[in-house]
């Protein structure tokens, strides 16, 4: 089986220090064994010499220790020098594993940081969500087929193992193995049809400190048994879930719990029975509670049967409107998973106001590594700077400093179950992510969830060095760092979003969703465009705490990158730059394409500095990105020229 080693490529490196060739393992357990295996593999890969692995301290060695009282935080570690040895002490077995991965990173990048290094995961939960289906397809997958399933069978092979190592190396501690849209066959994942095989995954995950979760079908009692309803307050339904949970835990004692998409985009849920999401989530949570399991309940609930003529209903309001009244009603083993923005992973959105609304509810921030709306791993779009902005957004829910980061770290409200979840971008392509450079997002997500104080550029640097070495670092880091901005320039302007080909979500179709049922409108007419979400419009701005409610409601104060998300703006209205809106649209779209052309030039200059197969793959993607950016530029410019009749003041080519 052929697949890239990505950032875990332990290729030959010059290592002279004698201590590194002896590993003294003074602790034990299955996760420690994985750490030892990793160390062994890494040293052999880099030096072709097998390190000696011993059970007692030796001078000039790397020592693995476990000390549950180590004052670093849960699953943290310390790496220090002791005379001619190194000591890696974990607060837990996972801490030992994370410490070993950190130590290997230091060796490989040659960044011999000042010892001691102390570190601990800052978010309790660092989750990957797979949208893999059991037929082998991946919803919003852009890197081949699933490596978990094929033709309704569960796969288990070398690739699965490499995948789990990759996840552990970036600090992931929970994985949801199937799509939130749970179709017929996937409903059986929690039954004896598949449980033994799911256990095989779970056992593997556990050896790397990772809990396995499944997405479940809220209507499972109707599909798997002879129920005619799945009303969460029906005692028989609740009893069915209790029995089901009991059996799952008999087979898989370390099972993590359920992820649920309910009453969303056609999925079943409690609304059918006039019950609330709290009723639904708590019913499942009570079934899992005796075994320590948790329910992760998604807030992506909105009316997807909207009428475009109706200007009052606003999809952006939906998550807040559906969940704010339930604050405090969820059981302690329920967590709400909230998408970063109020719409759906657009290139630019404000932060979901739910983060600043809920106070007595466990929360997880959901982001999408899979580039559904951000270029589908054809176009380059490094998402770390976007996630950084989201985490740094101050909600003011408990005064200044109530950032999304502090909320999902558990600092703001003292919650223990919180963190981040991401829809992963992997598939069975040789390089895992379609575009080799898209792996920077996979890697970066884990690093950020583990240590959110890291800046996007350092993560980009680290990933580049581990993947391609130092030679192309400067250029690749610059390409990554500018890519989100570039993508935003040639696609939909100033936070309005969408304008994509319906269903596929790649490439431009300005009116593709404009008269559709999904609640995703730009409202462009001959005078201007944008959605009025102020109190005079849909009232969405009032879902924010002050000062944001006022800032967003006032056109002059509204951050410009979100202007059209919050306001209807005339084509000839002036922006802060002094340019008119229409000129801004033209300029950014021309600039976007020019920036892609520059990226291609930079990339061409890297030939010979990175392996030729990776070079060719990325070159091919960049050419497609160029074609895509040209198409976006011309469609957007022509569309708004036709609507407004205003010429480009620089006289560039705009098709009529
Ligand atoms: C898994 C968007 C995507 C869907 C996805 C959904 C969700 O609507 O286009 O593919 O479904 O979000 O997050 O549930």
XYZ file of C-alpha atoms and ligand atoms in Angstrom:
670
model
C 0.000 0.000 0.000
C 1.425 3.291 -1.071
C 0.905 6.421 0.930
C 2.899 9.420 1.947
C 4.340 9.647 5.447
C 3.473 13.347 5.510
C 4.988 15.091 8.533
C 6.032 11.766 10.058
C 8.586 11.092 7.358
C 11.641 10.072 9.370
C 14.070 10.396 6.499
C 17.846 10.233 7.013
C 19.208 12.983 9.206
C 22.526 13.604 10.811
C 22.311 12.588 14.444
C 25.471 12.332 16.443
C 24.411 12.625 20.040
C 25.020 9.292 21.698
C 22.178 9.688 24.221
C 19.584 9.418 21.482
C 20.537 5.829 20.713
C 19.407 4.475 24.083
C 15.839 4.684 25.286
C 15.332 3.905 28.975
C 11.657 3.153 29.529
C 10.779 3.551 33.206
C 7.010 3.449 32.830
C 4.543 1.133 31.190
C 1.192 0.772 29.513
C -0.138 0.410 26.010
C 0.193 4.120 25.152
C 3.761 4.126 26.452
C 4.413 1.165 24.157
C 3.217 3.270 21.222
C 5.581 6.036 22.293
C 8.463 3.560 22.388
C 7.506 2.169 18.997
C 7.439 5.675 17.563
C 10.822 6.563 18.993
C 12.305 3.336 17.695
C 10.876 3.903 14.232
C 12.036 7.505 14.140
C 15.632 6.837 15.160
C 15.870 3.921 12.736
C 14.384 6.044 9.970
C 16.797 8.884 10.576
C 19.976 6.908 11.282
C 19.391 3.338 10.075
C 20.495 2.270 13.567
C 18.125 0.558 15.957
C 18.174 2.300 19.333
C 18.765 0.188 22.385
C 15.612 -0.049 24.470
C 16.196 -0.785 28.159
C 14.159 -0.848 31.318
C 16.619 0.858 33.655
C 18.299 4.236 33.748
C 21.570 4.459 31.895
C 23.986 7.333 31.506
C 23.655 8.978 28.106
C 20.126 7.944 27.287
C 16.634 9.256 26.687
C 14.540 8.391 29.729
C 10.757 7.977 29.635
C 8.990 8.556 32.946
C 5.446 8.952 34.147
C 4.563 11.171 37.082
C 0.902 11.873 37.621
C 1.787 14.722 39.994
C 3.916 16.531 37.441
C 2.646 20.121 37.713
C 2.027 20.734 34.009
C -1.665 20.041 33.506
C -3.599 17.035 32.291
C -1.769 14.941 29.712
C 1.130 17.373 29.794
C 4.839 16.611 29.777
C 8.231 17.951 30.590
C 11.421 17.413 28.612
C 14.649 18.280 30.332
C 18.330 17.623 30.145
C 19.943 15.734 32.986
C 23.687 15.732 32.554
C 24.227 13.748 29.370
C 20.687 12.364 29.218
C 17.233 13.637 28.311
C 14.209 12.957 30.510
C 10.735 12.957 29.029
C 8.207 12.861 31.851
C 4.508 12.590 31.126
C 1.743 13.483 33.535
C -0.084 10.488 32.029
C 0.627 7.907 29.387
C -0.712 10.318 26.779
C 1.640 12.911 28.206
C 4.571 10.532 27.605
C 3.419 9.995 24.007
C 2.994 13.734 23.342
C 6.390 14.355 24.947
C 8.042 11.839 22.636
C 6.431 13.404 19.570
C 7.580 16.838 20.727
C 11.102 15.591 21.342
C 11.236 14.008 17.886
C 10.054 17.282 16.347
C 12.837 19.108 18.104
C 15.416 16.618 16.892
C 14.146 16.700 13.332
C 13.890 20.441 12.980
C 17.148 20.977 14.810
C 15.401 23.613 16.903
C 17.011 22.526 20.104
C 14.762 24.623 22.246
C 15.871 25.575 25.654
C 15.250 22.783 28.032
C 13.234 22.219 30.094
C 10.222 22.220 27.818
C 6.929 22.066 29.646
C 3.711 21.712 27.778
C 0.149 20.446 28.136
C -2.891 20.362 25.879
C -4.854 23.535 26.502
C -8.225 22.269 25.282
C -9.665 19.158 26.923
C -11.158 17.778 23.682
C -9.356 17.883 20.346
C -11.602 16.083 17.948
C -11.554 14.986 14.326
C -14.903 14.478 12.597
C -14.916 12.201 9.603
C -17.699 12.623 7.107
C -16.908 9.174 5.696
C -19.739 6.949 4.509
C -19.605 3.173 4.552
C -19.933 2.874 0.780
C -16.453 4.414 0.676
C -17.482 7.918 -0.321
C -16.715 10.974 1.787
C -19.185 13.824 2.030
C -17.190 16.931 1.127
C -14.119 14.770 0.595
C -11.534 16.025 -1.905
C -8.750 13.473 -1.508
C -10.079 10.221 -2.836
C -12.197 7.664 -1.062
C -12.492 6.711 2.581
C -9.696 4.702 4.144
C -12.092 3.544 6.850
C -14.709 1.879 4.666
C -15.175 0.236 1.303
C -18.412 -1.312 0.037
C -19.910 -1.312 3.537
C -16.948 -3.141 5.024
C -14.628 -1.695 7.643
C -11.001 -1.542 6.513
C -8.044 -2.087 8.805
C -4.565 -1.893 7.407
C -1.192 -0.130 7.502
C -2.825 3.052 6.387
C -5.156 3.033 9.387
C -2.145 2.722 11.655
C -0.227 5.511 9.986
C -3.350 7.675 10.197
C -3.690 7.119 13.930
C -0.012 7.930 14.501
C -0.462 11.130 12.536
C -3.438 12.088 14.678
C -1.680 11.339 17.955
C 1.389 13.270 16.839
C -0.688 16.448 16.649
C -2.536 15.822 19.898
C -5.918 14.575 18.677
C -7.703 12.696 21.476
C -11.120 11.907 19.961
C -12.194 10.739 16.506
C -15.711 10.380 15.138
C -15.480 7.662 12.523
C -18.570 8.324 10.381
C -20.504 11.093 8.726
C -22.978 13.146 10.758
C -25.494 12.336 8.028
C -26.016 8.774 9.167
C -27.467 6.760 6.322
C -29.115 3.359 6.451
C -26.088 1.085 6.765
C -24.171 3.407 9.077
C -27.056 3.231 11.523
C -25.853 -0.334 12.153
C -22.398 0.755 13.334
C -23.614 0.562 16.920
C -25.011 -2.952 16.488
C -23.440 -6.385 16.366
C -23.251 -6.125 12.593
C -20.175 -3.937 13.001
C -19.326 -3.553 16.692
C -16.480 -6.075 16.789
C -14.774 -4.269 13.925
C -15.425 -0.888 15.452
C -13.760 -2.269 18.567
C -10.661 -3.038 16.516
C -10.471 0.649 15.622
C -11.187 1.676 19.160
C -8.410 -0.555 20.501
C -5.970 0.935 18.020
C -7.095 4.472 18.849
C -6.775 3.797 22.579
C -3.183 2.723 22.175
C -2.603 6.279 20.985
C -4.697 7.992 23.657
C -7.665 8.554 21.347
C -11.337 7.859 22.103
C -13.603 6.593 19.361
C -17.024 8.161 18.779
C -19.717 7.344 16.251
C -22.309 9.610 14.693
C -25.717 8.144 15.416
C -29.068 8.308 13.733
C -31.628 9.844 16.082
C -34.260 7.609 14.487
C -32.233 4.427 15.121
C -34.977 2.837 17.254
C -37.280 3.101 14.232
C -34.707 1.776 11.790
C -33.189 -0.944 13.935
C -36.212 -2.020 15.943
C -39.946 -1.968 15.478
C -40.647 1.480 16.924
C -43.082 3.759 15.174
C -41.525 6.878 16.753
C -38.295 8.064 18.312
C -39.826 10.565 20.716
C -37.132 11.275 23.317
C -39.720 11.380 26.090
C -41.113 7.984 25.169
C -39.858 5.703 27.940
C -39.588 2.728 25.628
C -37.408 4.731 23.254
C -35.165 5.825 26.132
C -34.973 2.230 27.370
C -33.954 1.068 23.889
C -31.071 3.544 23.868
C -30.040 2.421 27.366
C -29.908 -1.208 26.258
C -28.021 -0.223 23.130
C -25.463 1.780 25.115
C -25.041 -1.054 27.600
C -24.246 -3.440 24.796
C -21.849 -1.033 23.087
C -19.877 -0.718 26.316
C -19.865 -4.484 26.853
C -18.074 -4.802 23.529
C -16.081 -1.554 23.632
C -15.471 -0.484 27.244
C -13.531 2.612 26.108
C -16.176 3.900 23.715
C -16.283 7.728 23.703
C -19.918 8.444 22.881
C -22.203 9.826 20.199
C -22.152 12.777 17.824
C -25.630 13.840 16.691
C -26.937 15.919 13.820
C -30.644 16.210 14.529
C -33.393 18.290 12.926
C -30.920 19.548 10.384
C -31.015 19.277 6.611
C -33.600 16.519 6.670
C -32.175 14.495 9.549
C -34.634 13.233 12.168
C -34.769 14.861 15.575
C -36.884 15.832 18.558
C -38.782 18.630 16.759
C -41.086 16.040 15.137
C -42.490 15.289 18.596
C -42.567 18.882 19.782
C -39.606 18.163 22.021
C -36.560 20.310 22.478
C -32.966 19.594 21.599
C -32.298 19.337 25.326
C -34.890 16.549 25.572
C -33.199 14.738 22.698
C -29.618 15.176 23.859
C -30.338 14.367 27.509
C -32.147 11.173 26.634
C -29.035 9.918 24.830
C -26.704 11.309 27.485
C -28.507 9.373 30.202
C -28.025 6.170 28.270
C -24.256 6.788 28.066
C -23.736 8.258 31.520
C -23.233 5.025 33.518
C -20.202 4.269 31.329
C -18.688 7.751 31.233
C -19.810 8.399 27.645
C -20.723 11.804 26.253
C -23.137 13.212 23.703
C -21.918 15.851 21.291
C -24.962 17.587 19.854
C -24.600 19.853 16.835
C -26.180 23.290 16.654
C -26.295 23.396 12.853
C -30.082 23.613 12.925
C -31.851 25.939 10.499
C -34.754 26.134 8.121
C -33.513 24.741 4.813
C -36.841 25.258 3.125
C -36.798 29.023 3.028
C -38.512 31.302 0.520
C -36.073 33.738 -1.094
C -38.849 36.343 -1.218
C -38.983 36.366 2.579
C -36.489 38.932 3.823
C -37.217 38.526 7.522
C -36.228 34.904 8.017
C -32.469 34.848 8.389
C -30.504 31.621 8.428
C -27.722 33.391 10.318
C -30.034 33.729 13.302
C -30.961 30.067 13.454
C -28.384 28.420 15.753
C -28.783 31.126 18.385
C -32.565 31.202 18.153
C -32.794 27.429 18.455
C -30.401 26.972 21.361
C -30.140 30.082 23.508
C -33.372 29.336 25.369
C -32.016 25.926 26.340
C -28.962 27.236 28.178
C -28.610 25.350 31.462
C -30.982 22.566 30.429
C -28.432 20.125 29.097
C -27.047 17.293 31.233
C -23.428 17.546 32.276
C -22.283 14.927 29.760
C -23.763 16.827 26.815
C -21.661 19.230 24.740
C -23.012 21.517 22.045
C -20.884 21.609 18.927
C -21.156 25.026 17.285
C -19.902 25.893 13.795
C -17.468 28.795 13.821
C -19.855 31.073 11.969
C -23.609 31.434 11.777
C -23.846 30.181 8.168
C -21.624 27.384 6.929
C -17.834 27.516 6.757
C -17.661 30.382 4.273
C -14.355 32.050 3.451
C -15.367 34.867 5.807
C -18.096 34.943 8.432
C -18.516 36.617 11.777
C -18.100 34.362 14.809
C -21.269 32.545 15.854
C -23.058 34.650 18.481
C -23.910 31.476 20.400
C -20.405 31.503 21.866
C -21.211 34.774 23.544
C -24.718 33.718 24.488
C -24.534 30.366 26.268
C -23.196 30.435 29.816
C -24.261 27.198 31.429
C -23.666 24.770 28.589
C -20.588 22.828 27.485
C -19.365 24.066 24.100
C -17.123 22.867 21.300
C -16.010 25.019 18.370
C -16.465 23.255 15.008
C -14.293 24.187 12.029
C -13.912 22.579 8.613
C -10.440 21.503 7.522
C -11.994 19.969 4.419
C -12.019 22.946 2.058
C -15.647 22.669 1.022
C -16.060 26.395 0.378
C -12.406 27.362 0.366
C -11.069 25.757 -2.784
C -11.606 22.033 -2.227
C -7.922 21.264 -1.857
C -7.402 22.329 -5.447
C -6.912 25.968 -4.521
C -4.438 26.705 -1.780
C -6.039 28.079 1.341
C -4.182 27.814 4.637
C -6.892 28.133 7.241
C -4.890 28.701 10.407
C -5.059 32.505 10.227
C -8.854 32.235 9.995
C -9.088 29.915 13.002
C -6.711 32.157 14.913
C -9.070 35.121 14.382
C -12.040 33.055 15.508
C -10.312 31.904 18.682
C -9.181 35.437 19.470
C -12.661 36.931 19.025
C -13.812 38.481 22.279
C -17.462 37.652 22.944
C -17.616 39.852 26.069
C -19.964 37.279 27.617
C -18.296 37.780 30.988
C -16.694 41.073 30.206
C -13.472 41.695 28.357
C -11.299 38.655 27.772
C -14.153 36.215 27.165
C -12.628 35.070 23.922
C -13.828 32.021 22.043
C -10.514 30.457 23.009
C -11.084 31.024 26.708
C -14.591 29.617 26.370
C -13.517 26.433 24.614
C -10.554 26.040 26.956
C -13.023 25.968 29.819
C -11.608 29.125 31.388
C -14.537 31.514 30.956
C -17.296 29.361 32.423
C -15.219 26.678 34.150
C -16.468 23.912 31.908
C -14.585 20.634 31.789
C -16.042 19.252 28.583
C -15.073 21.634 25.813
C -12.566 22.096 23.022
C -12.486 21.982 19.251
C -13.748 19.663 16.538
C -12.853 19.730 12.862
C -14.162 18.089 9.745
C -11.032 16.400 8.445
C -9.722 16.728 4.872
C -8.172 13.295 4.400
C -8.900 10.459 1.983
C -7.091 7.536 0.404
C -5.096 9.621 -2.074
C -1.370 8.890 -1.934
C -0.763 12.232 -0.235
C -3.870 11.966 2.023
C -5.129 15.486 1.295
C -5.369 15.869 -2.496
C -3.161 18.924 -2.492
C 0.061 18.154 -0.597
C -0.008 21.651 0.872
C -3.483 21.083 2.330
C -1.872 18.792 4.900
C -0.646 21.985 6.567
C -4.269 22.518 7.620
C -4.605 18.988 8.996
C -1.389 19.339 10.932
C -2.072 22.908 11.954
C -5.509 22.166 13.337
C -4.143 19.643 15.811
C -1.242 21.855 16.823
C -3.582 24.789 17.354
C -6.093 22.794 19.390
C -3.267 21.496 21.549
C -1.465 24.814 21.936
C -3.680 27.669 20.787
C -1.092 30.257 21.673
C 1.036 29.123 18.728
C 0.863 31.546 15.837
C -0.105 30.458 12.344
C 3.257 31.237 10.857
C 5.226 29.141 13.349
C 2.899 26.238 12.675
C 3.343 26.687 8.913
C 7.088 26.714 9.396
C 7.114 23.644 11.557
C 4.906 21.715 9.141
C 7.008 22.731 6.134
C 10.246 21.708 7.797
C 8.879 18.361 8.907
C 7.403 17.654 5.473
C 9.903 19.134 3.025
C 12.944 20.126 5.076
C 14.431 23.583 5.419
C 15.273 24.375 1.802
C 11.849 25.489 0.542
C 10.657 26.786 3.916
C 10.643 30.515 3.295
C 8.720 30.316 0.038
C 6.188 27.736 1.174
C 5.471 29.555 4.422
C 4.869 32.778 2.498
C 2.567 30.982 0.063
C 0.580 29.462 2.903
C 0.354 32.663 4.895
C -1.067 34.720 2.007
C -3.339 32.063 0.602
C -6.542 32.706 2.580
C -6.378 36.374 1.722
C -5.825 35.588 -1.948
C -8.688 33.112 -2.064
C -10.982 35.619 -0.417
C -10.006 38.284 -2.940
C -11.119 36.379 -6.019
C -14.264 34.819 -4.535
C -17.293 36.407 -2.836
C -16.620 39.897 -1.496
C -16.675 41.411 2.005
C -18.244 38.587 3.982
C -21.298 38.017 1.808
C -20.306 34.398 1.098
C -21.824 31.782 -1.216
C -21.995 32.678 -4.964
C -20.703 29.114 -5.500
C -21.910 26.364 -7.793
C -24.885 24.843 -5.980
C -24.351 21.476 -4.366
C -20.669 21.138 -5.408
C -19.534 24.411 -3.849
C -16.514 24.834 -6.127
C -16.325 27.581 -8.696
C -18.521 30.649 -9.164
C -22.243 30.848 -9.780
C -23.261 34.238 -8.455
C -26.997 33.584 -8.461
C -26.689 29.842 -7.953
C -28.246 30.013 -4.505
C -29.995 33.361 -4.866
C -33.481 32.066 -5.557
C -33.071 28.759 -3.755
C -34.383 27.425 -0.457
C -31.180 27.411 1.584
C -31.306 30.901 3.064
C -28.054 32.018 1.442
C -28.758 35.270 -0.391
C -26.616 38.223 -1.491
C -29.573 40.440 -2.494
C -27.683 42.213 -5.267
C -29.724 44.619 -7.389
C -28.859 47.499 -9.694
C -27.966 49.788 -6.785
C -25.909 47.599 -4.484
C -25.716 44.345 -2.533
C -25.574 42.879 0.950
C -27.952 41.694 3.637
C -29.323 44.102 6.203
C -28.906 42.211 9.467
C -29.259 45.267 11.685
C -32.339 45.822 13.874
C -33.928 47.504 10.855
C -33.303 44.339 8.871
C -33.293 40.786 10.211
C -32.193 41.843 13.700
C -29.304 39.362 13.763
C -26.824 41.921 15.130
C -28.742 41.969 18.412
C -27.637 38.399 19.108
C -24.188 39.755 20.004
C -23.131 41.259 23.287
C -22.030 44.854 23.344
C -19.929 46.366 21.926
C -20.397 44.020 18.959
C -24.166 44.495 18.670
C -23.640 48.225 18.065
C -20.435 47.902 16.080
C -21.986 45.463 13.627
C -25.217 47.443 13.385
C -23.470 50.663 12.337
C -22.220 50.688 8.797
C -19.394 53.096 9.635
C -18.116 50.987 12.506
C -18.651 47.540 11.033
C -15.343 45.764 10.247
C -15.009 46.170 6.520
C -14.273 42.533 5.762
C -17.790 41.757 7.051
C -19.558 44.776 5.634
C -21.825 42.981 3.186
C -22.673 40.295 5.701
C -24.281 42.943 7.894
C -25.305 45.724 5.524
C -26.761 46.494 2.166
C -24.228 48.817 0.514
C -24.564 50.878 -2.650
C -22.048 50.266 -5.437
C -20.843 53.828 -5.302
C -20.672 54.114 -1.532
C -17.160 54.777 -0.314
C -15.238 52.274 1.788
C -12.616 53.211 4.377
C -9.933 52.998 1.701
C -11.695 55.820 -0.142
C -12.623 53.432 -2.938
C -16.193 52.779 -3.943
C -17.613 49.329 -3.246
C -17.727 48.471 -6.942
C -14.122 49.525 -7.451
C -13.114 47.442 -4.440
C -14.813 44.430 -6.008
C -13.031 44.942 -9.325
C -9.653 45.592 -7.707
C -9.677 42.626 -5.378
C -10.719 40.299 -8.150
C -7.910 41.412 -10.417
C -5.465 41.256 -7.525
C -6.582 37.749 -6.547
C -5.679 36.361 -9.964
C -2.354 38.231 -10.016
C -1.498 36.744 -6.641
C -2.186 33.235 -7.901
C 0.094 33.927 -10.865
C 2.810 35.037 -8.462
C 2.361 31.917 -6.364
C 2.912 29.824 -9.461
C 6.151 31.651 -10.182
C 7.346 31.114 -6.632
C 6.407 27.458 -6.777
C 8.261 26.960 -10.065
C 11.361 28.284 -8.357
C 11.162 25.425 -5.877
C 11.739 22.750 -8.471
C 14.564 20.548 -7.234
C 14.104 21.672 -3.653
C 11.267 19.293 -2.931
C 10.570 15.747 -4.132
C 9.525 15.837 -7.770
C 6.280 13.912 -7.300
C 5.047 16.395 -4.688
C 6.260 19.254 -6.854
C 4.280 17.989 -9.829
C 1.134 17.354 -7.835
C 1.112 20.860 -6.400
C 1.956 22.377 -9.804
C -1.094 20.692 -11.282
C -3.287 22.054 -8.463
C -1.926 25.562 -8.914
C -2.781 25.524 -12.606
C -6.333 24.534 -11.738
C -6.425 27.243 -9.108
C -5.399 29.790 -11.701
C -8.204 28.716 -14.026
C -10.652 28.858 -11.123
C -9.527 32.304 -10.032
C -9.853 33.638 -13.589
C -13.363 32.225 -13.797
C -14.302 33.811 -10.472
C -12.783 37.142 -11.438
C -14.569 37.342 -14.740
C -17.927 36.109 -13.530
C -17.983 38.394 -10.505
C -16.722 41.441 -12.355
C -19.075 40.929 -15.267
C -22.011 40.258 -12.990
C -21.535 43.447 -11.008
C -20.672 45.491 -14.058
C -23.903 44.366 -15.678
C -25.886 45.122 -12.533
C -24.303 48.475 -11.788
C -23.268 49.754 -15.196
C -20.186 51.268 -13.534
C -16.893 50.988 -15.401
C -13.611 49.926 -13.843
C -11.686 53.147 -13.255
C -8.472 51.396 -14.257
C -9.931 50.373 -17.588
C -9.114 46.669 -17.301
C -10.915 44.009 -19.272
C -14.360 43.305 -17.936
C -16.543 41.186 -20.163
C -19.915 42.657 -20.976
C -22.491 16.718 6.467
C -23.098 21.684 4.899
C -22.501 20.699 3.953
C -23.082 19.311 4.165
C -22.880 18.923 5.633
C -23.535 19.982 6.511
C -23.325 19.740 7.983
O -24.436 21.927 4.580
O -22.666 21.117 2.646
O -22.425 18.419 3.318
O -23.383 17.660 5.921
O -22.993 21.234 6.216
O -22.430 20.353 8.538
O -24.034 18.935 8.569
